[in-house]
mmCIF file of C-alpha atoms in Angstrom:
data_model
loop_
_atom_site.group_PDB
_atom_site.id
_atom_site.type_symbol
_atom_site.label_atom_id
_atom_site.label_comp_id
_atom_site.label_asym_id
_atom_site.label_seq_id
_atom_site.Cartn_x
_atom_site.Cartn_y
_atom_site.Cartn_z
ATOM 1 C CA SER A 1 17.026 -10.889 -6.194
ATOM 2 C CA VAL A 2 15.989 -9.575 -2.828
ATOM 3 C CA VAL A 3 18.307 -9.226 0.167
ATOM 4 C CA ILE A 4 16.718 -10.090 3.552
ATOM 5 C CA SER A 5 18.071 -9.674 6.911
ATOM 6 C CA ALA A 6 16.931 -10.285 10.484
ATOM 7 C CA GLN A 7 15.842 -7.319 12.668
ATOM 8 C CA ASP A 8 18.531 -7.881 15.103
ATOM 9 C CA GLU A 9 21.261 -8.414 12.676
ATOM 10 C CA GLU A 10 24.145 -5.870 13.034
ATOM 11 C CA ASN A 11 24.348 -3.610 10.000
ATOM 12 C CA GLY A 12 21.436 -5.515 8.261
ATOM 13 C CA THR A 13 20.969 -4.129 4.849
ATOM 14 C CA GLY A 14 17.979 -6.190 3.713
ATOM 15 C CA MET A 15 14.354 -6.049 4.660
ATOM 16 C CA ALA A 16 12.614 -8.513 7.111
ATOM 17 C CA PRO A 17 10.073 -10.821 5.418
ATOM 18 C CA SER A 18 7.286 -9.136 7.181
ATOM 19 C CA GLN A 19 8.428 -5.820 5.675
ATOM 20 C CA LEU A 20 8.425 -7.528 2.261
ATOM 21 C CA LEU A 21 4.792 -8.416 2.853
ATOM 22 C CA LEU A 22 3.954 -4.801 3.484
ATOM 23 C CA LEU A 23 5.850 -3.676 0.443
ATOM 24 C CA SER A 24 3.999 -6.290 -1.674
ATOM 25 C CA LEU A 25 0.634 -4.945 -0.420
ATOM 26 C CA ALA A 26 1.714 -1.387 -1.158
ATOM 27 C CA SER A 27 3.027 -2.137 -4.643
ATOM 28 C CA CYS A 28 0.076 -4.388 -5.566
ATOM 29 C CA SER A 29 -2.307 -1.592 -4.720
ATOM 30 C CA ALA A 30 -0.323 1.144 -6.298
ATOM 31 C CA TYR A 31 -0.243 -0.753 -9.580
ATOM 32 C CA ASP A 32 -4.015 -1.006 -9.489
ATOM 33 C CA VAL A 33 -4.629 2.596 -8.441
ATOM 34 C CA VAL A 34 -2.289 3.891 -11.326
ATOM 35 C CA GLY A 35 -4.138 1.656 -13.856
ATOM 36 C CA ILE A 36 -7.661 2.613 -12.697
ATOM 37 C CA LEU A 37 -6.914 6.347 -12.654
ATOM 38 C CA ALA A 38 -5.228 6.038 -16.127
ATOM 39 C CA LYS A 39 -8.499 4.567 -17.469
ATOM 40 C CA LYS A 40 -10.303 7.526 -16.027
ATOM 41 C CA ARG A 41 -7.916 9.789 -17.920
ATOM 42 C CA SER A 42 -6.797 11.296 -14.634
ATOM 43 C CA ARG A 43 -3.644 13.437 -14.843
ATOM 44 C CA MET A 44 -1.572 11.841 -12.115
ATOM 45 C CA THR A 45 2.132 12.561 -12.043
ATOM 46 C CA GLY A 46 3.125 10.564 -8.984
ATOM 47 C CA LEU A 47 2.040 8.205 -6.379
ATOM 48 C CA GLN A 48 3.774 7.198 -3.011
ATOM 49 C CA VAL A 49 2.233 4.595 -0.742
ATOM 50 C CA ASN A 50 3.378 4.738 2.896
ATOM 51 C CA VAL A 51 2.519 1.531 4.619
ATOM 52 C CA SER A 52 2.943 0.325 8.296
ATOM 53 C CA GLY A 53 1.700 -2.584 10.211
ATOM 54 C CA GLU A 54 0.754 -3.334 13.746
ATOM 55 C CA ASN A 55 1.607 -6.857 14.980
ATOM 56 C CA ALA A 56 -0.090 -8.975 17.566
ATOM 57 C CA ALA A 57 1.593 -9.181 20.942
ATOM 58 C CA GLU A 58 2.232 -12.984 20.866
ATOM 59 C CA SER A 59 4.228 -15.257 18.532
ATOM 60 C CA PRO A 60 4.115 -15.639 15.600
ATOM 61 C CA TRP A 61 3.286 -11.915 15.732
ATOM 62 C CA PRO A 62 0.909 -11.677 12.707
ATOM 63 C CA PHE A 63 -0.290 -8.307 11.490
ATOM 64 C CA VAL A 64 -3.525 -7.361 13.009
ATOM 65 C CA ARG A 65 -3.811 -3.863 11.547
ATOM 66 C CA ILE A 66 -2.142 -2.330 8.446
ATOM 67 C CA THR A 67 -2.336 1.280 7.585
ATOM 68 C CA MET A 68 -1.918 2.602 3.955
ATOM 69 C CA GLU A 69 -1.539 6.300 3.194
ATOM 70 C CA TYR A 70 -1.660 7.143 -0.562
ATOM 71 C CA VAL A 71 -0.038 10.494 -1.583
ATOM 72 C CA LEU A 72 -1.024 11.328 -5.164
ATOM 73 C CA ARG A 73 0.231 14.106 -7.217
ATOM 74 C CA GLY A 74 -1.364 15.482 -10.250
ATOM 75 C CA LYS A 75 -3.401 18.112 -11.957
ATOM 76 C CA GLY A 76 -7.104 18.222 -11.283
ATOM 77 C CA LEU A 77 -7.356 14.837 -9.594
ATOM 78 C CA LYS A 78 -10.886 14.232 -8.434
ATOM 79 C CA GLU A 79 -11.244 13.002 -4.789
ATOM 80 C CA LYS A 80 -14.159 10.642 -5.954
ATOM 81 C CA ASP A 81 -12.028 9.000 -8.647
ATOM 82 C CA VAL A 82 -9.096 8.575 -6.155
ATOM 83 C CA ALA A 83 -11.342 7.162 -3.427
ATOM 84 C CA GLN A 84 -12.962 4.759 -5.890
ATOM 85 C CA ALA A 85 -9.608 3.607 -7.296
ATOM 86 C CA ILE A 86 -8.304 2.862 -3.784
ATOM 87 C CA HIS A 87 -11.508 1.062 -2.782
ATOM 88 C CA LEU A 88 -11.552 -1.128 -5.971
ATOM 89 C CA SER A 89 -7.917 -2.057 -5.405
ATOM 90 C CA GLU A 90 -8.558 -3.014 -1.820
ATOM 91 C CA THR A 91 -11.810 -4.959 -2.340
ATOM 92 C CA LYS A 92 -11.614 -6.278 -5.952
ATOM 93 C CA TYR A 93 -8.221 -6.351 -7.710
ATOM 94 C CA CYS A 94 -5.283 -6.598 -5.265
ATOM 95 C CA SER A 95 -4.564 -10.243 -4.646
ATOM 96 C CA VAL A 96 -2.154 -9.418 -1.864
ATOM 97 C CA ALA A 97 -4.926 -7.440 -0.017
ATOM 98 C CA ALA A 98 -7.360 -10.306 -0.495
ATOM 99 C CA THR A 99 -4.796 -12.651 1.072
ATOM 100 C CA ILE A 100 -4.126 -10.431 4.104
ATOM 101 C CA ARG A 101 -7.687 -9.131 4.620
ATOM 102 C CA PRO A 102 -8.995 -12.157 6.523
ATOM 103 C CA GLY A 103 -6.410 -11.846 9.345
ATOM 104 C CA ALA A 104 -5.745 -8.110 9.377
ATOM 105 C CA GLU A 105 -7.633 -4.862 9.244
ATOM 106 C CA ILE A 106 -6.501 -2.668 6.326
ATOM 107 C CA ILE A 107 -6.969 0.992 6.944
ATOM 108 C CA THR A 108 -6.524 3.364 4.014
ATOM 109 C CA CYS A 109 -6.324 7.207 3.627
ATOM 110 C CA TYR A 110 -5.164 9.472 0.995
ATOM 111 C CA GLN A 111 -3.760 12.855 0.275
ATOM 112 C CA ILE A 112 -3.910 14.679 -3.128
ATOM 113 C CA ILE A 113 -1.169 17.293 -3.889
ATOM 114 C CA GLU A 114 -2.020 19.525 -6.757
ATOM 115 C CA ASP A 115 0.693 20.170 -9.247
ATOM 116 C CA ASP A 116 1.325 23.768 -10.360
#
């Protein structure tokens, strides 16, 4: 189960529905990226996806721009493989991205942190 709360709720402990949409996008894409890099035998030890959205100024305030920052950890991760995995997720595999893309621009960037 998922707890949701309104943004103006005092002591709200849950997420707003729009935050859940961003979380769905990030988790869908992360799932794809992990799978694609595993098939390439990349030695990834961690992945964090930071996601934020910019809403339109008028009701119903749809997202117009979503930014996704991938932070990958691993040993010898190749930039080409990471970029390709993110691109494939965004354009081919992630159903959440396919749903959102017609109405909002999705901007992606990534950072690779080399493990010792």
